Coordinates of C-alpha atoms in Angstrom, one line a residue:
Chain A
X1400 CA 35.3 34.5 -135.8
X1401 CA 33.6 36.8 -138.7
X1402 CA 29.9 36.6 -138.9
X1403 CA 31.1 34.7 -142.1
X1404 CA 32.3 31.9 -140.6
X1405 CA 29.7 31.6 -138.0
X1406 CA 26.8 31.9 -140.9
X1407 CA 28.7 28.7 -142.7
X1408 CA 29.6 26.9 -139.3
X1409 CA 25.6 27.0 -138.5
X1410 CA 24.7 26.2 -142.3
X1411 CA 26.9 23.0 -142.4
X1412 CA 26.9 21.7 -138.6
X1413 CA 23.3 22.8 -137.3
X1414 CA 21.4 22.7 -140.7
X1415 CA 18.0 22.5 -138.1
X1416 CA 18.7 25.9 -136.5
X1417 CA 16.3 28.4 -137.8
X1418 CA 17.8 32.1 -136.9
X1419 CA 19.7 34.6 -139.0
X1420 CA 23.1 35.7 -137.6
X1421 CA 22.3 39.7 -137.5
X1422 CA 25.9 40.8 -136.2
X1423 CA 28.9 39.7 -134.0
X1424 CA 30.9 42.0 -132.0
X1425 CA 33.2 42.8 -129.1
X1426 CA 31.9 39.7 -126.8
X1427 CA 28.0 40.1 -128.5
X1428 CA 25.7 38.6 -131.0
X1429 CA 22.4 39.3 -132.4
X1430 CA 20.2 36.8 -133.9
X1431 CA 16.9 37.3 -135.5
X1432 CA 14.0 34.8 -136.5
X1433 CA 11.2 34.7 -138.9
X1434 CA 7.6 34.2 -136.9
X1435 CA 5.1 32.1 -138.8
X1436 CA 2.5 30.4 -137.7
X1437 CA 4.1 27.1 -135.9
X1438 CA 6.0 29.8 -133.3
X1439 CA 2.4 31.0 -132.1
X1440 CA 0.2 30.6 -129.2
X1441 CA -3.0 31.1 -128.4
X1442 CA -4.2 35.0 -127.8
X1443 CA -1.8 35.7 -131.2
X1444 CA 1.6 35.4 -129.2
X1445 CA 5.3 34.0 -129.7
X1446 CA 5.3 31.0 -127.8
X1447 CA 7.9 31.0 -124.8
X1448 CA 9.8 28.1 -126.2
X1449 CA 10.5 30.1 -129.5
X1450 CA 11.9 33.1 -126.9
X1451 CA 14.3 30.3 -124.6
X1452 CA 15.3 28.8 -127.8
X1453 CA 17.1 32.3 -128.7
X1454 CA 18.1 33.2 -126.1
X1455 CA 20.0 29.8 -125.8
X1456 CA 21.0 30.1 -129.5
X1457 CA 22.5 34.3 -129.2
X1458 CA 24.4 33.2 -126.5
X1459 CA 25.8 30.3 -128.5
X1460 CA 26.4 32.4 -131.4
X1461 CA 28.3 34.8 -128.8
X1462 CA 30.9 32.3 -127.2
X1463 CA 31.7 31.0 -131.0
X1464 CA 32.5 33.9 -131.6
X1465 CA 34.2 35.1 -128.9
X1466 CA 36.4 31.8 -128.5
X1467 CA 36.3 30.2 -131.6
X1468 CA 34.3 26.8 -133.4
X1469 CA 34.0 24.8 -129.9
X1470 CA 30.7 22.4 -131.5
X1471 CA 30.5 20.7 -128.0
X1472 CA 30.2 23.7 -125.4
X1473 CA 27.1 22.7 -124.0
X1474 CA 24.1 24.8 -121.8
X1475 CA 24.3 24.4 -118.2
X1476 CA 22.2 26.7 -117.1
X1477 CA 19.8 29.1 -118.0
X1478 CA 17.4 31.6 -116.4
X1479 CA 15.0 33.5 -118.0
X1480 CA 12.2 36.1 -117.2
X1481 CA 9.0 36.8 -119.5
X1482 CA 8.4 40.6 -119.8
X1483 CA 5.5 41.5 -122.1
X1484 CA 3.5 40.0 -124.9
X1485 CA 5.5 39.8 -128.0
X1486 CA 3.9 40.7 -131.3
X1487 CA 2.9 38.0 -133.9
X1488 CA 3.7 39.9 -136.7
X1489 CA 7.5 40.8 -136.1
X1490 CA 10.4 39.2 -136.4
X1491 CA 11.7 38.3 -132.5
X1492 CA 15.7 39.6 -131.9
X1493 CA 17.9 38.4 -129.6
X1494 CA 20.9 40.4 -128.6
X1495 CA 23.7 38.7 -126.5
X1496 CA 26.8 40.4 -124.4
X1497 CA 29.1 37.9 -122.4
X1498 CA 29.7 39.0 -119.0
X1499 CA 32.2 36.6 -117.9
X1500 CA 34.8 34.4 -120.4
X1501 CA 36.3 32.0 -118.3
X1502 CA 38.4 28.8 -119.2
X1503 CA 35.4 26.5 -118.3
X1504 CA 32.3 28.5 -117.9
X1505 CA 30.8 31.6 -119.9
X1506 CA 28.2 33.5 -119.0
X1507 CA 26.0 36.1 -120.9
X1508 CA 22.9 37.8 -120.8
X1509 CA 19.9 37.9 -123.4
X1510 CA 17.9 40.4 -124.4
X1511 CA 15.0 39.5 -126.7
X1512 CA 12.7 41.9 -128.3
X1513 CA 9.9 42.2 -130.9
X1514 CA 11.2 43.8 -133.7
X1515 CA 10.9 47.7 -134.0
X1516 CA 10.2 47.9 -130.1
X1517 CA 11.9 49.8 -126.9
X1518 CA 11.2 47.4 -124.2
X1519 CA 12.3 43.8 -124.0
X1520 CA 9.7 41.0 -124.4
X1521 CA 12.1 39.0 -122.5
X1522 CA 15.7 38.3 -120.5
X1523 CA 17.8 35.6 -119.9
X1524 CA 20.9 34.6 -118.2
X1525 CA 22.9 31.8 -119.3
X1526 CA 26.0 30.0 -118.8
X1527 CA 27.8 27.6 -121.0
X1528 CA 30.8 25.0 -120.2
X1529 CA 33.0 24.7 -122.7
X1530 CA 35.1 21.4 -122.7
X1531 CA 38.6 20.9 -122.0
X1532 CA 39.2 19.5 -125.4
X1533 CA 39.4 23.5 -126.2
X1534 CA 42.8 23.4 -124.9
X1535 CA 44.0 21.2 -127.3
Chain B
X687 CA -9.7 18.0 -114.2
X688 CA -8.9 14.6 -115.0
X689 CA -6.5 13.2 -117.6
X690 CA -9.1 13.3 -120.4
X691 CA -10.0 16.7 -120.1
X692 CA -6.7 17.9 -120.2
X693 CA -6.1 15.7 -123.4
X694 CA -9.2 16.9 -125.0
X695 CA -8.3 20.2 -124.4
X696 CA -4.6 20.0 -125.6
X697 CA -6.1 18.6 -128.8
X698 CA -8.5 21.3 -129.3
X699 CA -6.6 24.2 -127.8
X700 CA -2.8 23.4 -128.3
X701 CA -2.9 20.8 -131.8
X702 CA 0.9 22.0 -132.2
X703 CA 1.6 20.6 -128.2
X704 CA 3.4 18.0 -129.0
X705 CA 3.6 15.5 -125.9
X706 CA 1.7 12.8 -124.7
X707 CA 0.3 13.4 -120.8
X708 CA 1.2 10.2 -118.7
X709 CA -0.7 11.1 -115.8
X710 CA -1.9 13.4 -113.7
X711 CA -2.4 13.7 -109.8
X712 CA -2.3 16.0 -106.8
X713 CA -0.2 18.9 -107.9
X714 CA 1.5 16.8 -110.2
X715 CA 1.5 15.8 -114.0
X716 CA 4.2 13.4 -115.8
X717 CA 4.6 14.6 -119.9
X718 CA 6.3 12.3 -122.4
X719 CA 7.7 13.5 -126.1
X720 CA 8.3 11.2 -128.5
X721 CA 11.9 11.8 -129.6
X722 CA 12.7 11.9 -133.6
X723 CA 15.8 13.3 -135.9
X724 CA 14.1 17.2 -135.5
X725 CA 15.0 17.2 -131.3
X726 CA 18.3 15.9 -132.2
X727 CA 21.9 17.7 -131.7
X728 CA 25.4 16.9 -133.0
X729 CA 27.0 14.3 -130.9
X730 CA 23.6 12.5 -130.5
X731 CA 21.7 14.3 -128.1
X732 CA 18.1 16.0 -127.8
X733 CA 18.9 19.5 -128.2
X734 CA 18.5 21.8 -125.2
X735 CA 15.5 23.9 -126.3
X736 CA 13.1 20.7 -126.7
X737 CA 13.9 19.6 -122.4
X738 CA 13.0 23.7 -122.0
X739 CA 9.9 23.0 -123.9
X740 CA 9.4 20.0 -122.0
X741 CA 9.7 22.1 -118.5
X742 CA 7.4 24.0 -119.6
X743 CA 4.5 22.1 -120.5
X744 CA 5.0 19.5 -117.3
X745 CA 4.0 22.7 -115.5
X746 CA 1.6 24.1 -117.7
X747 CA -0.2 20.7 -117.5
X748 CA 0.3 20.4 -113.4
X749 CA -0.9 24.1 -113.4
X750 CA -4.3 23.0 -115.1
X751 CA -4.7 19.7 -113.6
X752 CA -5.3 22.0 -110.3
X753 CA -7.0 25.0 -111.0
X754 CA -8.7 24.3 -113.6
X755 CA -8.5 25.0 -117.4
X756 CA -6.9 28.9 -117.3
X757 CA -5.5 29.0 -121.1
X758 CA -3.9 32.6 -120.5
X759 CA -2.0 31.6 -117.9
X760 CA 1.5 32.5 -118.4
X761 CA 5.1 31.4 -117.8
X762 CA 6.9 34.5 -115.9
X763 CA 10.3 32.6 -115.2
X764 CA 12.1 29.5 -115.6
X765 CA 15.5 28.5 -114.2
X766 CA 16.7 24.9 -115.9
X767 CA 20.3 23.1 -114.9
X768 CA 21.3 20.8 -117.8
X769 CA 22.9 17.7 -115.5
X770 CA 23.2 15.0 -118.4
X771 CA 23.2 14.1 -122.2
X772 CA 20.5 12.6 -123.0
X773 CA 19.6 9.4 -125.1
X774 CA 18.9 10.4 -128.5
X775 CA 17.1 7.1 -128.5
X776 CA 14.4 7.3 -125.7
X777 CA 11.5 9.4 -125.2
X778 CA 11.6 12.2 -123.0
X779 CA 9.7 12.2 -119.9
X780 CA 9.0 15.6 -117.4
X781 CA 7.6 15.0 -114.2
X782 CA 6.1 18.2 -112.3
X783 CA 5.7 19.3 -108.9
X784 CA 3.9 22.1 -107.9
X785 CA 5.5 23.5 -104.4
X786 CA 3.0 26.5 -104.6
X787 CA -0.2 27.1 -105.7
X788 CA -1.0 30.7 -104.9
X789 CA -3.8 33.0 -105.8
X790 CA -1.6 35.3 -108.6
X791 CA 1.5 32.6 -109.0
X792 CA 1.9 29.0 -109.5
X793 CA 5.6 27.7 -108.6
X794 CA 6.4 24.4 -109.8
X795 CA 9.6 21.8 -109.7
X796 CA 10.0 19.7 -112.9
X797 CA 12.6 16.5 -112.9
X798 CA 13.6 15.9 -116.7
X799 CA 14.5 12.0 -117.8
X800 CA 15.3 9.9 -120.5
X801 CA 12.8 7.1 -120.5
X802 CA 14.1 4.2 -118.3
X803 CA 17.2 6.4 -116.8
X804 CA 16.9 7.0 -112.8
X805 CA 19.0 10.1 -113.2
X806 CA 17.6 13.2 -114.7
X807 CA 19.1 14.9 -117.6
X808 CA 17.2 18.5 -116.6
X809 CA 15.8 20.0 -113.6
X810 CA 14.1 22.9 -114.0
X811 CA 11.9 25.2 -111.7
X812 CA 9.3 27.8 -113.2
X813 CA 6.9 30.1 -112.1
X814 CA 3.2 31.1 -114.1
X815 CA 1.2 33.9 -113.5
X816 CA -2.8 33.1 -113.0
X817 CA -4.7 36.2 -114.5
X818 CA -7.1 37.5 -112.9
X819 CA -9.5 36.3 -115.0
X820 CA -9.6 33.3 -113.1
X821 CA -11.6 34.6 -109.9
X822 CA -14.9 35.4 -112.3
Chain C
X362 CA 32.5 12.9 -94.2
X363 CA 30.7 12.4 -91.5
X364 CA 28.7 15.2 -89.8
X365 CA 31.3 15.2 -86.6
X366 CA 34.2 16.0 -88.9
X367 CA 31.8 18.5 -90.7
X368 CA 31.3 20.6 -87.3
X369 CA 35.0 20.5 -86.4
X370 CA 35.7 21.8 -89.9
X371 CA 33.4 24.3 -89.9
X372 CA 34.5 25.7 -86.2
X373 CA 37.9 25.7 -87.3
X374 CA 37.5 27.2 -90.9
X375 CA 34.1 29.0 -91.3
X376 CA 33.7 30.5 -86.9
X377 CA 31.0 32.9 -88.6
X378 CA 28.7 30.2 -89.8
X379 CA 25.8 30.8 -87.9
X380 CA 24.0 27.3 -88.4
X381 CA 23.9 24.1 -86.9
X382 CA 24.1 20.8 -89.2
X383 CA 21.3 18.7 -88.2
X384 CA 22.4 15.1 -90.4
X385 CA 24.3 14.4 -93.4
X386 CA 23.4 11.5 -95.3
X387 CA 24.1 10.4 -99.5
X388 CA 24.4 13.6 -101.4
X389 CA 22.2 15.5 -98.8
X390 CA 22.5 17.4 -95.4
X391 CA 20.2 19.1 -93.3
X392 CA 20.9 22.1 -91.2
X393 CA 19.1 24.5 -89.2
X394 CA 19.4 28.5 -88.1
X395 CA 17.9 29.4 -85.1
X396 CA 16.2 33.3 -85.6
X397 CA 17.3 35.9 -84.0
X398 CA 16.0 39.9 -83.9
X399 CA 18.7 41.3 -86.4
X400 CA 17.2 38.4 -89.0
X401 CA 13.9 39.4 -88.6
X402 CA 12.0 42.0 -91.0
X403 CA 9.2 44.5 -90.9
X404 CA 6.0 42.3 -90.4
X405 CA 7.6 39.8 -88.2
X406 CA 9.1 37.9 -91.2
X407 CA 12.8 35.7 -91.6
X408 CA 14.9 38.1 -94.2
X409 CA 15.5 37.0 -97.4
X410 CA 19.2 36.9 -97.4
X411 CA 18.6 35.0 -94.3
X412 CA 16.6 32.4 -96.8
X413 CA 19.5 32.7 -99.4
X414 CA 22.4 32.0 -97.0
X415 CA 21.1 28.7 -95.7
X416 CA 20.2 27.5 -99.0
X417 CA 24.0 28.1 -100.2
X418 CA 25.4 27.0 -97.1
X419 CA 23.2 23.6 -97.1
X420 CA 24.7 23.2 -100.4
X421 CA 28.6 23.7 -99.0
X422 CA 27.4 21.4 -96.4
X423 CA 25.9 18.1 -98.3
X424 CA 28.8 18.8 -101.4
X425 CA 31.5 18.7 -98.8
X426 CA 30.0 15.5 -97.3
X427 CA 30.3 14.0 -100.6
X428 CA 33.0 15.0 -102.0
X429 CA 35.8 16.0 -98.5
X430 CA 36.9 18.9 -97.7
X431 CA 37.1 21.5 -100.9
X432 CA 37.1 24.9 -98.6
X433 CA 37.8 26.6 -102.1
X434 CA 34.3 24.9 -103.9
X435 CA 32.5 28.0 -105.0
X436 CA 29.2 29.0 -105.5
X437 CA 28.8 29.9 -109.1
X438 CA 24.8 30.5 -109.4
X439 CA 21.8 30.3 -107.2
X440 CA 18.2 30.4 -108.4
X441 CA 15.8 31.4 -105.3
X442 CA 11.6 31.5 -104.8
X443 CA 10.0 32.7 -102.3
X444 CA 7.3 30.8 -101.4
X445 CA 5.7 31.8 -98.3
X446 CA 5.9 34.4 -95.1
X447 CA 8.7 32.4 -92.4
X448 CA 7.6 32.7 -88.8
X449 CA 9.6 34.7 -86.8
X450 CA 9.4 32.5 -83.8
X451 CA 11.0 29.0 -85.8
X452 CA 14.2 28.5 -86.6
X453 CA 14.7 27.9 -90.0
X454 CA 15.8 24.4 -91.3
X455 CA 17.0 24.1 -95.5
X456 CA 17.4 20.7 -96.4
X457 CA 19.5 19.9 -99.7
X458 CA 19.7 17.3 -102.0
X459 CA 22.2 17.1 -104.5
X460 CA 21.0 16.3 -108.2
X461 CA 24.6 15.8 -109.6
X462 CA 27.7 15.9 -108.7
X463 CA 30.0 15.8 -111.8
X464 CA 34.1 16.4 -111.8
X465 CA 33.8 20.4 -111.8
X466 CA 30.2 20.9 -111.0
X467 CA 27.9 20.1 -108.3
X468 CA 24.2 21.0 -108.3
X469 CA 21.7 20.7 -105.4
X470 CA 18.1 21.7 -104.8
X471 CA 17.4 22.9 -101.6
X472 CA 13.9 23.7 -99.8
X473 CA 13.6 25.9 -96.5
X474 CA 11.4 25.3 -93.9
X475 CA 10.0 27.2 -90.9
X476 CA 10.7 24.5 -88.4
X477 CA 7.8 22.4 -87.8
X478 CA 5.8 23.5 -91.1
X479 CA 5.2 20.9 -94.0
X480 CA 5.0 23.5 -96.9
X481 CA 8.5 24.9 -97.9
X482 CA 9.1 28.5 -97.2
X483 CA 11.2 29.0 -100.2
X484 CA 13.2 26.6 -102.8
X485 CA 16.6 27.0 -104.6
X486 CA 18.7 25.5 -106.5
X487 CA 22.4 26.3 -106.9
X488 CA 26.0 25.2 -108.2
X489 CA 29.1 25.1 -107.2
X490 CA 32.5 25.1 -109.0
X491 CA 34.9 22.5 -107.5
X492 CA 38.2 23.3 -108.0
X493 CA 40.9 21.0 -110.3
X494 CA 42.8 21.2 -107.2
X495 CA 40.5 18.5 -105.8
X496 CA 41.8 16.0 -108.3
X497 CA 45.5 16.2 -106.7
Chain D
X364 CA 11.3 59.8 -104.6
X365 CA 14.0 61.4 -104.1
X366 CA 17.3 59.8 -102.4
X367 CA 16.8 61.6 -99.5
X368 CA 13.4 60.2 -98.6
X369 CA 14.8 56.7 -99.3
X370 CA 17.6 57.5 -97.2
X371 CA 14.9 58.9 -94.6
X372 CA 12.4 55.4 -94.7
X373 CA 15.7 53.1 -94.7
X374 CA 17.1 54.8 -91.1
X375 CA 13.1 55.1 -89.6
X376 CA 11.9 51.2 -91.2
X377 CA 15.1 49.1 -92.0
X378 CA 18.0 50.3 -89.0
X379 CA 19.5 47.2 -89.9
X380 CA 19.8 47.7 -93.0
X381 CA 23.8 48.1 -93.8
X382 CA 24.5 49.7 -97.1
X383 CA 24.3 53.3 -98.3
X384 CA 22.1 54.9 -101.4
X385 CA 24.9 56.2 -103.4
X386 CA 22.1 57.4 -106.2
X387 CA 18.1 56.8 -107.6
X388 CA 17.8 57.9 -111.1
X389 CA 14.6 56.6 -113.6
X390 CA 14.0 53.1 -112.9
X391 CA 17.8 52.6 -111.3
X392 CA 19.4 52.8 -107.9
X393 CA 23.4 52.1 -107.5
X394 CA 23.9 51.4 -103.4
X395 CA 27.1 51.0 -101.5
X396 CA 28.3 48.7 -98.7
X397 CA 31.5 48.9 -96.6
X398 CA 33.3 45.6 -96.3
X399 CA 34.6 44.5 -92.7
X400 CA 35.8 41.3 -91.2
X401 CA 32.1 39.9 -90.7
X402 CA 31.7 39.8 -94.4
X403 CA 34.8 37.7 -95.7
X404 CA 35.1 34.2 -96.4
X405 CA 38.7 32.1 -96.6
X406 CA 41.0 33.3 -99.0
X407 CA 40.2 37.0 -98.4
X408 CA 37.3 37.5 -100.9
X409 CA 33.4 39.1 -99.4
X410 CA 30.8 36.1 -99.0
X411 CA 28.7 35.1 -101.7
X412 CA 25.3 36.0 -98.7
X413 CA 26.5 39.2 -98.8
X414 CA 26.8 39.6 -102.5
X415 CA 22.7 38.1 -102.8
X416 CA 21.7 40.8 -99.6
X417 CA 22.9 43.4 -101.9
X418 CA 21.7 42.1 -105.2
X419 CA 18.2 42.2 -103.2
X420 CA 18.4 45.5 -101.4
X421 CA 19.5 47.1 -104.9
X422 CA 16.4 45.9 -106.6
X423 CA 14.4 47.0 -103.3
X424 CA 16.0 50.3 -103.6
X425 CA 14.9 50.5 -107.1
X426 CA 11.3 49.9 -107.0
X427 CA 10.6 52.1 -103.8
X428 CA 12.1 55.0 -105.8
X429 CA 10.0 54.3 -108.8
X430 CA 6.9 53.6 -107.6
X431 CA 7.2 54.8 -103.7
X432 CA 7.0 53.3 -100.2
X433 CA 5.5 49.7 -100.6
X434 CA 6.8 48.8 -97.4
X435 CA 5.4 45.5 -98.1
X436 CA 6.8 44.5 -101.7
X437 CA 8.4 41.2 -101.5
X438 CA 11.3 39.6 -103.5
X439 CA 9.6 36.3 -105.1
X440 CA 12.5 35.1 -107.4
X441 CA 16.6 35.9 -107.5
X442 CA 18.7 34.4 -109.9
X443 CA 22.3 35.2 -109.2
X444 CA 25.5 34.3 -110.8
X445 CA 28.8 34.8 -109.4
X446 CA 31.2 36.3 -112.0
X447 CA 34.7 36.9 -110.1
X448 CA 36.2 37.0 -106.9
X449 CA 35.6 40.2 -105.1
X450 CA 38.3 42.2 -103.5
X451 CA 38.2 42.7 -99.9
X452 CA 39.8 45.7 -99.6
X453 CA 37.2 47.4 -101.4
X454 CA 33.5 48.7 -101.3
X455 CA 31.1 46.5 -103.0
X456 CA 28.9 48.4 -105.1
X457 CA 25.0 47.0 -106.8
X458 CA 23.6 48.8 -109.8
X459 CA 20.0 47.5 -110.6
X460 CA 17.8 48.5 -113.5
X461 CA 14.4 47.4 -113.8
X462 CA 13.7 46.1 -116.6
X463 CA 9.7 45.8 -116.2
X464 CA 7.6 47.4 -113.8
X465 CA 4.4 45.9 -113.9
X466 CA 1.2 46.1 -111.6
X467 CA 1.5 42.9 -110.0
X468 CA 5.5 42.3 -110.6
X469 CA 8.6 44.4 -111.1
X470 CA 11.9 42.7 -112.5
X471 CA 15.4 44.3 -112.5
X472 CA 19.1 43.1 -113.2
X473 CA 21.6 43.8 -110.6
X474 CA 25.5 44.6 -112.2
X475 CA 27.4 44.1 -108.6
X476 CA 31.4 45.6 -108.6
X477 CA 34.2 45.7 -106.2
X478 CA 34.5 49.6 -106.2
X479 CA 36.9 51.0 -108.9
X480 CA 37.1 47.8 -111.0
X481 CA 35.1 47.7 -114.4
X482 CA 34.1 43.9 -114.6
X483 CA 31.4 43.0 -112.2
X484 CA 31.7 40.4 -109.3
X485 CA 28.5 39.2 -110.0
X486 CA 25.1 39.8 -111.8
X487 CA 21.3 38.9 -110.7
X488 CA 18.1 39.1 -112.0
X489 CA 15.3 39.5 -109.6
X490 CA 11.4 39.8 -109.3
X491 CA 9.1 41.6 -106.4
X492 CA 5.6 41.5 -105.9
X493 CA 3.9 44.4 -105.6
X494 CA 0.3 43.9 -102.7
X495 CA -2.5 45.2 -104.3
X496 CA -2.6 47.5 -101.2
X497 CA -0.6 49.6 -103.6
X498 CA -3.4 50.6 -105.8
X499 CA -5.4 52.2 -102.4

């Protein structure tokens, strides 16, 4: 799928999600998200929730990609270490790579990052199952 | 602390925590979230993020039912199996069990439910770091 | 299955498990690894990987009580914390509880014990990939 | 420190270890293990224990070259996630980056191969804790 389609796949099925599609590739995706006040904790950081939500969310945006408009592949898993502090005042990116396509379970790794820095704020591993109903 | 004073300080600290605390007790604290059309997923379903939320703040809660009230504390990892859909119609509830309470790490199991279900929809274990601030 | 057929399947299939099963019982088993030199390391500690293989194999050991005999059922993630130092002189006991067992996944938390100690040693949690084979 | 002192504390403090440093390079280690009998499961593939032993020694490797002989650094969380069946005519090979190397905590991911294939067997992400004895 073209990052095209995936920007008018999210806009019409997942109106709620609140990311911009950045760029798909050769089994990758890179999402990026606006930081305002709601995504902030205490001592002027991105709450962790904000950073799990995108890394579930790149690696969605990877498998669609990768494998086409499957709305029901679902999370089974996911695993994910907090690095450093992110910055309040950047947008927060999440880059995706799939390390395994399999007929029932894909698995990819997150990288998240404050925007404009080296060093990952974040990493996560995560696996979705994708329904038989693909087969069709 | 008791159940008050973690209220209290939720509603002081965290007024964007959005979760009610059911109880607390030895190394242990049982979070419910009100569930409305924002948590929701095609296909009827709370979306994934709002149960990783969820984990989280059953063992933030646990964390500071124990040692006391150590707002910098931070999530270092979190590990979450999705087992079940569940109920777009009930309330969440995350029940937490610390397994170690350690001088630099706190390692905590959380069981994820829809309200009224014996099975759990999530399971998730995480681990916070205690700075140390803490000792002073 | 019941734990006899388990031992004869596991001395006819698997002659290098090193482990005993204690009990089986509903979607849990219980087995146990006495210590040896070559598991020890510096310090007078129980190995990790030590720690790691008796979490998967209490895993293999309560899904194919469940489920029958699924020699191909494969682990397809482990999540793993250390909790505290093992004693050389135990043997080490991993008790596993499974937390759903669906058609192509089965997932199970398991804590490890130095035997004769309350508090856990370490905890996992892991899943396995059962094979449509089983279905036939 | 250099490969050869690695290669130097492995034979004088771990003799049991069983894998070979194949290079250290900033913040990276790539180590080798020769597959025998012992370490195959049914169906000819290498056993998922010994896939975790060197997802752990990897990281192990990594840290003592980057911040030198903490005999006493101990792994505190793995995450792994098995990716594809390994061959078991071939060396299996782990390549771990850290990915922070904090005071208290270093993380790394861990790419594991069957020599001379390009997708990787497996991938972990795991954390050690560094004693303060360190800082002496």
């Amino acid at each position: 799928m073209t990052k095209e389609q995936l920007v008018s796949f999210f806009s019409n099925e997942f109106p709620q999600a609140d990311f911009i599609i950045d760029s798909v590739g050769e089994k990758s995706a890179t999402i990026r998200k606006k930081i305002s006040h709601d995504h902030l904790r205490p001592g002027g950081t991105v709450s962790g929730p904000v950073l799990m939500e995108m890394a579930d969310a790149a690696l969605y945006v990877a498998i669609l990609s990768e494998i086409g408009l499957v709305a029901l592949a679902v999370t089974t898993n996911l695993n994910i270490n907090f690095l450093r502090k992110p910055s309040s005042q950047k947008d927060i990116i999440a880059r995706c790579n799939l390390i395994k396509v399999g007929k029932s379970l894909v698995i990819g790794d997150v990288s998240i990052y404050s925007d404009g820095f080296d060093e990952p704020v974040a990493h996560a591993v995560g696996t979705y199952a994708i329904p038989p109903a693909r087969k069709a």
